[in-house]
Amino acid sequence: MTQFIDVDVRPILRAGGEPFSIIMAALARLEPGEGLRLYAPFKPVPLFDVMASKGFAHREAELEGGEWEIRFLPDDGSSDAAEPAPAVASGGDWPEPVVHLDNRDLDPPEPMVRILAAMERLAPGQPLFALLSREPVFLFLELTKRGHQWRGGFTPQNDTYQLTVRVCA
Amino acid sequence: MIGTSLCKWAISYFAVAIVWLLLAEVLVVAGFCFPNHDIGGPDTLVIVHMVSIGWLSTVLCGALFQFVPVLAARPLYAERWTLPALALLTLGLTILLAGFLTLGGHFNGSPRLLPVGASLLIAGFALVVANLGMTLWSARPLPGPARFVAAGLGCICVTAAFGGMFSLVLSGTAIGAQWPDLLVSGVPIHAIAGLGGWLTFTAMGVSYRLLAMFMLAPDSDARLGRLAWLAGIAALAVGAVGGVLALWRATGVKLALLLAGAAALLSLIAYGRDMLGLYRARKRRALELNTRMSLVALASLVAVAILGAVFLATGSLQSHVGALAFLVAFGWLTGLVLANLYKIVPFLTWLETYGPVMGRVPTPRVQDLVDERRALKWFMLFFAGSWAATLMLLVDEAPGFRVAVAVVTLATLGLGEELIRARRLADVSEPLRLPTGAVVPHLLVSRN
């Protein structure tokens, strides 16, 4: 019987946050053989690719009100009920960030300027990790224009925004 | 999470709004109206609507189009509705003012001008409310500051509905004749919903996020704004119920309004406490001019609350209502808006000009787009003039009032020029001003 660690990302998404970093943090805490049980307000299809690339198959179940319970199981060949993982479209697992920035005490928009300047010095595919005091909504616009990918979300204490940006490969 | 883009027409809203403000100020200086004489007279109505719709509502709409997507973390529902809304609001207000001028005997127009102008205004506000409302709707459940905005949007609907009915009464139509008492008892609701609900409540909500952002203060405290929100909503609800009771000539109306006033005072106290808390928790020790001036505007709001309570206790509220309304409109709302425009316009200009080249070439800081020392002088003139004008109204001194408003007008012109200079990048020193790939923005429209 697989043991599950529960992660409920519904409050984070309702508050407008990105739960990705929290899911990844929970994943890092899993013991061998343990699974992750995720509660989400919608079916988190993009996450399936990411989790598949990390060796997790999933089983999904719709709850009341359009919410979903997803069980991620270590895909060691023993799990028979999981759907076959779809082909990894993009993203997959990102390498370790090569630049770490702590921009929490900078005056806006200095965090944005620093991140964009640091991104210019990275090679394609290299990620950057930054800590911010706020969600950088105006930065996302520039990242999109430049074709960079990003993942981010508030820490559970809700006082620091963790952002990982990767130069388009 | 999605990013937020620049609202193309926000700058146009700001420009139109400042023109209305200047027009209203010039008319007052020229002796067009004195709020202590006949507060409900057609001339006063001209100035009141120029300031409340032309200036404050227009500037607030432009700011909300830019800011609600940030609050809600969703893109604006329909960017393409923003320009038609501006056109409807401007045209509607112009026709409404022509209607008031007709009413005052300055102008020989049709009595239909008032309902026509009101209808266009209602259509314009409907576009604004639908656009912002749909944006907020997609972001449910709403974060605290966005709830204030949602309540403000509800209040502008109430204000506009009453305004529309007044226009039917004032223009002497057959429908309007069915409600002969509407003006007497409906005006307080119209004013409370407009000045209190739409303008003040929305400004409070927005300032929770803006002040926290500019002072680098943590705004993640779940209790932040809760009491201000609950008491404010109670005040608006009780005020509306009291107003409706007044329409039905029921007893106990005074009690309802008194309760609403007490709840409003509690809301303002809670808001002031929250702002003080943000100020104390700030990480940025030296505050920029916009934040310092927002706090000065807040002092005007505190003065309004204290003076209002004193006048209410001494029974002299009725004779000082013009002075209080002036202090709310200028010392608090106009001061707060000008202080924030002084940050928002340079920031949007900076983002538009240097965003595309940022990180690739050296760019100036947002602070390099402004000259705070020069602007401080204008802000000091503005607040000194506003407070002097309020004082002159309190002592019923019309010539002194006009001189004070002339000072306010001069300060408005000065601040308007500062905003134009920011748009033109006029204060950015040369090597950084226009790096390769950057272009000077248009004065009135953003490229997005």
Coordinates of C-alpha atoms in Angstrom, one line a residue:
Chain A
M1 CA 0.0 0.0 0.0
T2 CA 1.5 3.3 -1.1
Q3 CA 1.8 6.0 1.5
F4 CA 0.8 9.5 0.3
I5 CA 1.8 13.0 1.3
D6 CA -1.1 15.4 0.9
V7 CA -0.6 18.8 -0.8
D8 CA -3.6 21.0 -1.2
V9 CA -2.9 23.8 -3.7
R10 CA -6.5 25.1 -3.8
P11 CA -5.9 27.9 -1.3
I12 CA -2.7 29.0 -3.1
L13 CA -4.4 29.2 -6.5
R14 CA -7.4 30.9 -5.0
A15 CA -5.1 33.5 -3.6
G16 CA -3.6 34.0 -7.0
G17 CA -0.3 32.3 -6.3
E18 CA 1.6 29.7 -8.3
P19 CA 1.9 26.4 -6.4
F20 CA 4.7 24.9 -8.5
S21 CA 7.5 25.5 -6.1
I22 CA 5.4 24.1 -3.2
I23 CA 4.7 20.9 -5.1
M24 CA 8.3 20.5 -6.0
A25 CA 9.3 21.1 -2.3
A26 CA 6.9 18.4 -1.2
L27 CA 8.3 16.1 -3.9
A28 CA 11.8 16.5 -2.5
R29 CA 10.5 15.4 0.9
L30 CA 9.1 12.1 -0.3
E31 CA 10.6 8.9 1.0
P32 CA 11.3 6.1 -1.5
G33 CA 8.0 4.4 -2.5
E34 CA 5.9 7.3 -1.2
G35 CA 3.4 9.1 -3.4
L36 CA 2.0 12.6 -3.5
R37 CA -1.7 13.3 -3.3
L38 CA -2.6 16.7 -4.8
Y39 CA -5.8 18.6 -4.4
A40 CA -6.4 21.2 -7.1
P41 CA -9.3 23.3 -8.2
F42 CA -8.8 22.1 -11.8
K43 CA -7.1 19.2 -13.6
P44 CA -3.4 20.2 -13.6
V45 CA -2.6 18.8 -17.0
P46 CA 0.8 20.5 -17.5
L47 CA 1.9 19.1 -14.2
F48 CA 1.5 15.6 -15.5
D49 CA 4.3 16.0 -18.0
V50 CA 6.6 17.5 -15.4
M51 CA 5.8 14.7 -12.9
A52 CA 6.2 12.0 -15.6
S53 CA 9.7 13.3 -16.4
K54 CA 10.5 12.9 -12.7
G55 CA 9.3 9.3 -12.8
F56 CA 5.8 9.7 -11.4
A57 CA 2.6 8.2 -12.9
H58 CA -0.7 9.6 -11.9
R59 CA -4.3 8.6 -11.2
E60 CA -7.0 11.3 -11.3
A61 CA -10.3 11.6 -9.6
E62 CA -12.8 14.4 -10.0
L63 CA -14.2 15.8 -6.7
E64 CA -17.3 17.9 -6.1
G65 CA -17.5 21.3 -7.7
G66 CA -15.0 20.6 -10.5
E67 CA -12.1 20.1 -8.1
W68 CA -9.6 17.2 -8.6
E69 CA -7.7 14.8 -6.5
I70 CA -4.6 13.5 -8.3
R71 CA -2.4 10.7 -6.9
F72 CA 1.2 10.7 -8.1
L73 CA 2.9 7.3 -7.7
P74 CA 6.5 6.5 -8.2
D75 CA 6.5 4.8 -11.6
D76 CA 8.7 1.8 -10.9
G77 CA 6.7 -0.5 -13.1
S78 CA 4.6 -1.8 -10.3
S79 CA 1.8 0.7 -10.7
D80 CA -0.7 -0.8 -13.1
A81 CA -3.6 1.6 -12.8
A82 CA -1.8 4.7 -13.9
E83 CA -2.3 6.1 -17.3
P84 CA 0.7 5.9 -19.6
A85 CA 2.5 9.2 -19.3
P86 CA 2.1 11.4 -22.3
A87 CA 5.1 12.5 -24.2
V88 CA 7.0 15.3 -22.5
A89 CA 6.1 18.4 -24.5
S90 CA 8.4 21.1 -23.1
G91 CA 9.9 22.0 -19.9
G92 CA 10.5 18.7 -18.2
D93 CA 13.0 19.0 -15.5
W94 CA 15.0 22.1 -15.3
P95 CA 18.7 22.0 -14.4
E96 CA 19.9 23.6 -11.2
P97 CA 19.9 27.4 -11.4
V98 CA 23.3 28.9 -12.2
V99 CA 22.4 32.4 -10.7
H100 CA 20.8 33.0 -7.4
L101 CA 19.5 36.5 -6.6
D102 CA 18.0 37.8 -3.4
N103 CA 16.0 40.9 -4.5
R104 CA 13.7 41.1 -1.5
D105 CA 15.0 44.4 -0.2
L106 CA 15.4 46.2 -3.5
D107 CA 13.2 49.1 -4.5
P108 CA 10.8 48.3 -7.3
P109 CA 11.5 48.1 -10.2
E110 CA 15.2 47.3 -9.4
P111 CA 14.4 43.5 -8.9
M112 CA 13.1 43.4 -12.5
V113 CA 16.1 45.2 -13.9
R114 CA 18.5 42.9 -12.1
I115 CA 16.8 39.8 -13.2
L116 CA 16.6 40.9 -16.8
A117 CA 20.2 42.0 -16.8
A118 CA 21.3 38.6 -15.3
M119 CA 19.3 36.7 -17.9
E120 CA 21.2 38.4 -20.6
R121 CA 24.4 36.8 -19.4
L122 CA 23.0 33.3 -19.2
A123 CA 23.4 30.6 -21.9
P124 CA 20.3 29.1 -23.6
G125 CA 18.6 26.7 -21.3
Q126 CA 20.3 28.0 -18.1
P127 CA 17.9 28.9 -15.2
L128 CA 18.1 31.7 -12.7
F129 CA 16.6 31.7 -9.3
A130 CA 15.4 34.8 -7.5
L131 CA 13.7 35.7 -4.2
L132 CA 11.3 38.7 -4.4
S133 CA 9.1 40.4 -1.9
R134 CA 6.2 40.6 -4.4
E135 CA 4.9 38.8 -7.4
P136 CA 6.7 40.6 -10.3
V137 CA 3.7 41.1 -12.6
F138 CA 5.4 43.6 -14.9
L139 CA 8.5 41.3 -15.3
F140 CA 6.4 38.5 -16.7
L141 CA 5.4 40.7 -19.6
E142 CA 9.1 41.2 -20.5
L143 CA 9.9 37.6 -20.0
T144 CA 7.1 36.6 -22.4
K145 CA 8.3 39.1 -25.0
R146 CA 11.8 37.7 -24.8
G147 CA 10.6 34.1 -25.0
H148 CA 11.9 33.1 -21.5
Q149 CA 10.1 30.5 -19.4
W150 CA 9.4 30.9 -15.7
R151 CA 7.9 29.2 -12.7
G152 CA 7.1 30.9 -9.5
G153 CA 5.0 31.1 -6.4
F154 CA 4.8 32.4 -2.9
T155 CA 6.4 30.5 0.0
P156 CA 3.8 29.0 2.5
Q157 CA 4.5 32.0 4.8
N158 CA 3.3 34.2 1.9
D159 CA 6.1 36.7 2.4
T160 CA 8.6 35.7 -0.3
Y161 CA 8.0 35.0 -3.9
Q162 CA 10.3 32.4 -5.4
L163 CA 10.9 32.7 -9.1
T164 CA 12.9 30.5 -11.5
V165 CA 13.4 31.8 -15.0
R166 CA 15.0 29.9 -17.8
V167 CA 16.5 31.3 -20.9
C168 CA 14.7 30.1 -23.9
A169 CA 16.7 27.1 -25.3
Chain B
M1 CA 0.9 33.4 -13.4
I2 CA 0.1 35.9 -16.2
G3 CA 1.9 39.1 -16.6
T4 CA 0.3 42.5 -16.7
S5 CA 0.6 44.7 -19.7
L6 CA 0.3 48.5 -20.1
C7 CA -3.2 49.8 -20.6
K8 CA -3.0 51.7 -23.8
W9 CA -5.4 54.5 -22.9
A10 CA -4.7 54.9 -19.2
I11 CA -2.5 57.9 -19.9
S12 CA -5.3 59.4 -22.1
Y13 CA -7.7 59.1 -19.1
F14 CA -5.2 60.9 -16.9
A15 CA -4.8 63.8 -19.4
V16 CA -8.5 64.3 -20.0
A17 CA -9.0 64.2 -16.2
I18 CA -6.4 66.9 -15.5
V19 CA -8.0 69.1 -18.2
W20 CA -11.3 68.9 -16.4
L21 CA -9.7 69.6 -13.0
L22 CA -8.0 72.7 -14.4
L23 CA -11.3 73.9 -16.0
A24 CA -13.2 73.5 -12.8
E25 CA -10.5 75.4 -10.8
V26 CA -10.3 78.2 -13.3
L27 CA -14.1 78.6 -13.2
V28 CA -14.1 78.8 -9.4
V29 CA -11.3 81.4 -9.4
A30 CA -13.3 83.3 -12.0
G31 CA -16.1 83.5 -9.4
F32 CA -18.4 81.0 -11.0
C33 CA -19.5 79.4 -7.8
F34 CA -19.1 79.6 -4.0
P35 CA -20.0 76.4 -2.3
N36 CA -21.5 78.2 0.7
H37 CA -24.2 79.9 -1.4
D38 CA -26.8 77.5 -2.6
I39 CA -25.0 74.2 -2.4
G40 CA -27.6 72.5 -4.6
G41 CA -27.7 75.3 -7.2
P42 CA -27.0 74.7 -10.9
D43 CA -23.6 76.5 -10.8
T44 CA -22.4 74.5 -7.9
L45 CA -23.6 71.3 -9.7
V46 CA -21.4 72.3 -12.7
I47 CA -18.3 72.5 -10.5
V48 CA -19.2 69.4 -8.4
H49 CA -19.7 67.3 -11.5
M50 CA -16.6 68.6 -13.3
V51 CA -14.5 67.6 -10.2
S52 CA -16.3 64.4 -9.3
I53 CA -16.9 62.9 -12.8
G54 CA -14.5 64.8 -15.1
W55 CA -11.5 64.8 -12.8
L56 CA -11.8 62.2 -10.0
S57 CA -13.9 59.5 -11.8
T58 CA -12.0 59.7 -15.0
V59 CA -8.6 59.5 -13.4
L60 CA -9.8 56.7 -11.2
C61 CA -11.1 54.7 -14.2
G62 CA -7.8 55.1 -16.0
A63 CA -5.9 54.0 -12.9
L64 CA -8.2 51.0 -12.3
F65 CA -7.8 49.8 -15.9
Q66 CA -4.0 49.7 -15.2
F67 CA -4.3 48.5 -11.6
V68 CA -7.2 46.1 -11.3
P69 CA -5.3 43.5 -13.4
V70 CA -2.4 43.8 -10.9
L71 CA -4.8 43.4 -8.0
A72 CA -6.7 40.5 -9.5
A73 CA -3.7 38.9 -11.3
R74 CA -5.8 38.6 -14.4
P75 CA -5.7 40.5 -17.7
L76 CA -8.2 43.3 -18.3
Y77 CA -11.4 41.7 -19.6
A78 CA -11.7 44.0 -22.7
E79 CA -9.0 46.5 -23.4
R80 CA -10.9 47.6 -26.5
W81 CA -13.8 48.9 -24.4
T82 CA -11.6 51.5 -22.6
L83 CA -11.5 54.1 -25.3
P84 CA -15.3 54.1 -26.1
A85 CA -15.9 54.4 -22.3
L86 CA -13.6 57.5 -22.2
A87 CA -15.5 59.0 -25.2
L88 CA -18.9 58.3 -23.6
L89 CA -17.9 59.8 -20.2
T90 CA -16.4 62.9 -21.8
L91 CA -19.3 63.5 -24.1
G92 CA -21.9 62.7 -21.5
L93 CA -20.3 65.0 -18.9
T94 CA -20.1 67.9 -21.5
I95 CA -23.8 67.5 -22.3
L96 CA -24.8 67.2 -18.7
L97 CA -22.9 70.4 -17.9
A98 CA -24.6 72.2 -20.7
G99 CA -27.9 71.0 -19.1
F100 CA -26.8 72.5 -15.7
L101 CA -25.8 75.7 -17.4
T102 CA -29.3 75.8 -19.1
L103 CA -30.9 75.2 -15.7
G104 CA -28.8 78.1 -14.3
G105 CA -29.9 80.4 -17.1
H106 CA -26.4 80.8 -18.6
F107 CA -27.3 79.1 -21.7
N108 CA -30.5 78.6 -23.7
G109 CA -30.5 74.9 -24.3
S110 CA -33.0 72.1 -24.4
P111 CA -34.3 70.6 -21.2
R112 CA -33.5 67.3 -22.7
L113 CA -29.8 68.0 -22.3
L114 CA -29.7 66.6 -18.7
P115 CA -31.2 63.2 -19.4
V116 CA -29.2 62.8 -22.6
G117 CA -26.0 63.7 -20.8
A118 CA -26.9 61.4 -17.9
S119 CA -27.7 58.5 -20.3
L120 CA -24.3 58.8 -22.0
L121 CA -22.6 59.0 -18.6
I122 CA -24.5 55.9 -17.5
A123 CA -23.5 54.1 -20.7
G124 CA -19.8 55.1 -20.1
F125 CA -19.8 53.9 -16.5
A126 CA -21.6 50.7 -17.5
L127 CA -18.7 49.9 -19.9
V128 CA -16.2 50.7 -17.1
V129 CA -18.1 48.6 -14.5
A130 CA -18.6 45.7 -16.8
N131 CA -15.0 45.6 -17.9
L132 CA -13.5 45.9 -14.4
G133 CA -16.3 43.7 -12.9
M134 CA -15.6 40.9 -15.4
T135 CA -11.9 41.1 -14.6
L136 CA -12.6 40.9 -10.9
W137 CA -15.2 38.1 -11.4
S138 CA -12.6 35.9 -13.1
A139 CA -10.3 36.3 -10.0
R140 CA -12.7 35.2 -7.3
P141 CA -12.3 34.8 -4.4
L142 CA -11.0 38.4 -4.3
P143 CA -8.0 39.5 -2.3
G144 CA -8.7 42.2 0.2
P145 CA -7.8 45.4 -1.8
A146 CA -9.8 44.1 -4.8
R147 CA -12.9 43.8 -2.6
F148 CA -12.8 47.5 -1.9
V149 CA -12.7 48.1 -5.7
A150 CA -15.7 45.7 -6.2
A151 CA -17.7 47.6 -3.6
G152 CA -16.7 50.9 -5.2
L153 CA -18.0 49.6 -8.6
G154 CA -21.3 48.7 -6.9
C155 CA -21.5 52.3 -5.5
I156 CA -20.9 54.0 -8.8
C157 CA -23.9 52.0 -10.1
V158 CA -26.0 53.4 -7.3
T159 CA -24.6 56.9 -7.9
A160 CA -25.3 56.8 -11.6
A161 CA -28.8 55.4 -11.1
F162 CA -29.8 58.2 -8.8
G163 CA -28.1 60.7 -11.1
G164 CA -30.1 59.4 -14.0
M165 CA -33.4 59.8 -12.0
F166 CA -32.4 63.4 -10.9
S167 CA -31.8 64.3 -14.5
L168 CA -35.4 63.3 -15.3
V169 CA -36.7 65.3 -12.4
L170 CA -34.6 68.4 -13.1
S171 CA -35.5 68.5 -16.8
G172 CA -39.2 68.5 -15.9
T173 CA -40.1 65.3 -17.8
A174 CA -43.4 63.6 -17.0
I175 CA -41.6 60.6 -15.6
G176 CA -39.6 62.8 -13.3
A177 CA -42.7 64.6 -12.1
Q178 CA -43.8 61.4 -10.4
W179 CA -41.0 61.7 -7.8
P180 CA -41.3 65.3 -6.6
D181 CA -39.3 64.6 -3.4
L182 CA -36.6 62.6 -4.9
L183 CA -34.1 65.5 -5.0
V184 CA -34.5 66.3 -1.3
S185 CA -34.0 62.8 0.0
G186 CA -32.0 61.2 -2.9
V187 CA -29.1 63.6 -3.0
P188 CA -27.5 62.4 0.2
I189 CA -27.5 58.8 -1.2
H190 CA -26.1 60.1 -4.5
A191 CA -23.4 61.9 -2.7
I192 CA -22.6 59.2 -0.1
A193 CA -22.4 56.5 -2.8
G194 CA -20.3 58.7 -5.1
L195 CA -17.9 60.5 -2.8
G196 CA -17.8 57.8 -0.1
G197 CA -18.4 54.5 -1.8
W198 CA -17.0 55.0 -5.3
L199 CA -14.2 57.5 -4.9
T200 CA -13.0 57.1 -1.2
F201 CA -13.6 53.4 -0.8
T202 CA -11.9 52.5 -4.1
A203 CA -9.0 54.8 -3.3
M204 CA -8.6 53.2 0.1
G205 CA -8.5 49.7 -1.4
V206 CA -6.0 50.7 -4.1
S207 CA -3.8 52.5 -1.6
Y208 CA -3.4 49.3 0.5
R209 CA -1.4 47.8 -2.3
L210 CA 0.2 50.9 -3.7
L211 CA 1.5 52.3 -0.4
A212 CA 2.8 48.8 0.6
M213 CA 4.5 48.5 -2.7
F214 CA 6.1 51.9 -2.7
M215 CA 7.2 51.7 1.0
L216 CA 8.4 48.1 0.7
A217 CA 6.1 47.1 3.5
P218 CA 4.8 43.5 3.9
D219 CA 1.1 43.5 3.0
S220 CA 0.6 39.8 3.4
D221 CA -1.1 40.2 6.8
A222 CA -4.5 38.6 6.4
R223 CA -6.1 41.0 8.9
L224 CA -4.9 44.0 7.0
G225 CA -7.9 46.1 5.9
R226 CA -10.4 43.7 7.4
L227 CA -11.9 46.1 9.9
A228 CA -11.8 49.0 7.4
W229 CA -13.6 46.8 4.9
L230 CA -16.3 45.5 7.3
A231 CA -17.0 48.9 8.8
G232 CA -17.0 50.6 5.4
I233 CA -19.4 48.1 3.9
A234 CA -21.7 48.5 7.0
A235 CA -21.6 52.3 6.6
L236 CA -22.5 52.1 2.9
A237 CA -25.3 49.5 3.5
V238 CA -26.8 51.4 6.5
G239 CA -26.4 54.7 4.6
A240 CA -28.2 53.2 1.6
V241 CA -31.0 51.7 3.8
G242 CA -31.3 55.0 5.6
G243 CA -31.6 56.8 2.3
V244 CA -34.3 54.5 1.0
L245 CA -36.2 54.9 4.3
A246 CA -36.0 58.6 3.7
L247 CA -37.5 58.2 0.3
W248 CA -40.4 56.4 2.0
R249 CA -40.6 59.1 4.6
A250 CA -40.3 56.6 7.3
T251 CA -39.1 57.5 10.7
G252 CA -35.7 56.6 12.1
V253 CA -33.8 58.0 9.1
K254 CA -31.6 60.2 11.2
L255 CA -30.6 57.2 13.4
A256 CA -29.7 55.2 10.2
L257 CA -27.5 58.0 8.9
L258 CA -25.9 58.5 12.4
L259 CA -25.1 54.8 12.5
A260 CA -23.7 54.9 9.0
G261 CA -21.6 57.9 10.0
A262 CA -20.3 56.0 13.0
A263 CA -19.4 53.0 10.9
A264 CA -17.7 55.2 8.3
L265 CA -15.7 56.8 11.1
L266 CA -14.7 53.4 12.4
S267 CA -13.7 52.3 8.9
L268 CA -11.6 55.4 8.4
I269 CA -9.9 54.9 11.8
A270 CA -9.1 51.3 11.0
Y271 CA -7.8 52.4 7.6
G272 CA -5.6 55.0 9.2
R273 CA -4.3 52.5 11.7
D274 CA -3.5 50.1 8.8
M275 CA -1.7 52.8 6.9
L276 CA 0.3 53.7 10.0
G277 CA 1.1 50.1 10.5
L278 CA 2.4 49.8 6.9
Y279 CA 4.4 53.0 7.4
R280 CA 6.0 51.6 10.6
A281 CA 6.8 48.2 9.0
R282 CA 8.3 49.7 5.9
K283 CA 11.7 48.6 4.8
R284 CA 12.4 51.6 2.7
R285 CA 13.4 54.3 5.2
A286 CA 13.6 57.3 2.9
L287 CA 10.2 57.6 1.3
E288 CA 9.7 58.9 -2.2
L289 CA 7.7 62.1 -2.8
N290 CA 4.6 60.3 -4.0
T291 CA 4.3 58.3 -0.7
R292 CA 5.0 61.3 1.5
M293 CA 2.4 63.3 -0.4
S294 CA -0.1 60.4 -0.1
L295 CA 0.4 60.6 3.7
V296 CA -0.2 64.4 3.6
A297 CA -3.5 63.7 1.7
L298 CA -4.4 61.1 4.3
A299 CA -3.9 63.9 7.0
S300 CA -6.7 65.8 5.2
L301 CA -9.0 62.7 5.5
V302 CA -8.2 62.6 9.2
A303 CA -9.1 66.3 9.4
V304 CA -12.4 65.6 7.6
A305 CA -13.2 62.9 10.1
I306 CA -12.4 65.0 13.1
L307 CA -14.1 68.2 11.8
G308 CA -17.2 66.1 10.7
A309 CA -17.5 64.6 14.2
V310 CA -17.1 68.0 15.9
F311 CA -19.7 69.7 13.6
L312 CA -22.1 66.9 14.1
A313 CA -21.7 67.1 17.9
T314 CA -22.2 70.9 17.8
G315 CA -25.1 70.7 15.4
S316 CA -23.4 72.9 12.8
L317 CA -22.8 70.2 10.1
Q318 CA -25.4 71.7 7.8
S319 CA -23.7 75.1 7.5
H320 CA -20.2 73.6 7.0
V321 CA -21.0 70.8 4.6
G322 CA -19.5 72.8 1.7
A323 CA -16.2 73.2 3.4
L324 CA -16.0 69.5 4.3
A325 CA -16.9 68.4 0.8
F326 CA -14.2 70.7 -0.5
L327 CA -11.6 69.2 1.9
V328 CA -12.7 65.7 0.8
A329 CA -12.6 66.5 -2.9
F330 CA -9.3 68.5 -2.9
G331 CA -7.3 67.9 0.3
W332 CA -7.9 64.1 0.4
L333 CA -9.0 62.8 -3.0
T334 CA -7.3 65.2 -5.4
G335 CA -4.2 65.3 -3.3
L336 CA -4.0 61.5 -3.1
V337 CA -4.6 61.2 -6.9
L338 CA -2.0 63.8 -7.8
A339 CA 0.6 62.2 -5.5
N340 CA 0.0 58.8 -7.1
L341 CA -0.1 60.1 -10.6
Y342 CA 3.3 61.5 -9.9
K343 CA 4.5 57.9 -9.4
I344 CA 2.2 56.1 -11.9
V345 CA 2.9 58.3 -14.9
P346 CA 6.7 58.1 -14.6
F347 CA 6.5 54.4 -13.9
L348 CA 4.4 53.6 -16.9
T349 CA 6.6 55.8 -19.1
W350 CA 9.7 54.1 -17.8
L351 CA 8.3 50.7 -18.4
E352 CA 7.1 51.6 -21.9
T353 CA 10.4 53.2 -22.9
Y354 CA 13.0 51.1 -21.2
G355 CA 11.3 47.7 -20.8
P356 CA 12.3 46.4 -24.2
V357 CA 16.0 47.3 -23.7
M358 CA 16.3 46.5 -20.0
G359 CA 19.2 44.3 -19.1
R360 CA 20.8 44.8 -22.5
V361 CA 21.9 48.4 -22.1
P362 CA 22.2 50.7 -19.1
T363 CA 18.8 52.3 -18.3
P364 CA 17.8 55.1 -16.0
R365 CA 15.9 54.4 -12.8
V366 CA 12.3 55.4 -12.5
Q367 CA 13.4 58.2 -10.1
D368 CA 15.6 59.6 -12.8
L369 CA 12.4 60.6 -14.8
V370 CA 11.3 63.1 -12.2
D371 CA 12.7 66.0 -10.2
E372 CA 11.3 65.6 -6.7
R373 CA 12.6 68.9 -5.4
R374 CA 10.8 70.9 -8.1
A375 CA 7.6 68.9 -7.6
L376 CA 7.7 69.2 -3.8
K377 CA 7.3 72.9 -4.2
W378 CA 4.1 72.4 -6.3
F379 CA 2.7 69.9 -3.9
M380 CA 3.3 72.2 -0.9
L381 CA 1.5 75.0 -2.8
F382 CA -1.3 72.5 -3.6
F383 CA -2.0 71.4 0.0
A384 CA -1.5 74.8 1.5
G385 CA -4.0 76.2 -1.1
S386 CA -6.5 73.4 -0.4
W387 CA -6.4 73.9 3.3
A388 CA -6.6 77.6 3.1
A389 CA -9.6 77.3 0.7
T390 CA -11.3 75.0 3.3
L391 CA -10.6 77.5 6.0
M392 CA -12.0 80.4 3.9
L393 CA -15.2 78.3 3.4
L394 CA -15.4 77.7 7.1
V395 CA -15.2 81.4 7.9
D396 CA -17.4 82.2 4.8
E397 CA -14.9 84.4 3.1
A398 CA -15.5 84.3 -0.7
P399 CA -12.6 86.4 -2.0
G400 CA -10.1 84.6 0.2
F401 CA -11.5 81.3 -1.1
R402 CA -10.9 82.4 -4.7
V403 CA -7.3 83.4 -4.0
A404 CA -6.7 80.1 -2.3
V405 CA -8.2 78.1 -5.2
A406 CA -6.0 80.3 -7.5
V407 CA -3.0 78.9 -5.6
V408 CA -4.4 75.4 -6.1
T409 CA -4.8 76.0 -9.8
L410 CA -1.2 77.2 -10.1
A411 CA 0.0 74.1 -8.3
T412 CA -2.1 71.9 -10.6
L413 CA -0.6 73.5 -13.6
G414 CA 2.9 73.0 -12.2
L415 CA 2.2 69.3 -11.4
G416 CA 0.7 68.9 -14.9
E417 CA 3.9 70.2 -16.4
E418 CA 5.9 67.8 -14.2
L419 CA 3.9 64.9 -15.6
I420 CA 4.4 66.1 -19.2
R421 CA 8.2 66.4 -18.6
A422 CA 8.2 62.8 -17.3
R423 CA 6.4 61.6 -20.4
R424 CA 8.9 63.5 -22.5
L425 CA 11.8 62.1 -20.5
A426 CA 12.9 65.7 -20.2
D427 CA 14.6 65.2 -16.8
V428 CA 16.6 62.1 -17.8
S429 CA 20.3 63.0 -18.2
E430 CA 21.7 62.5 -21.7
P431 CA 23.8 59.4 -22.1
L432 CA 21.0 57.3 -20.5
R433 CA 18.0 59.1 -22.0
L434 CA 17.5 57.2 -25.2
P435 CA 19.6 54.0 -25.5
T436 CA 19.5 52.2 -28.9
G437 CA 16.1 50.5 -29.2
A438 CA 14.2 53.0 -27.0
V439 CA 11.8 55.6 -28.3
V440 CA 10.3 58.6 -26.6
P441 CA 6.6 57.7 -25.7
H442 CA 3.6 59.4 -27.2
L443 CA 2.3 62.1 -24.8
L444 CA -1.2 60.7 -24.5
V445 CA -1.1 57.0 -25.6
S446 CA 1.0 54.1 -24.4
R447 CA 2.4 51.5 -26.8
N448 CA 1.5 48.2 -25.3

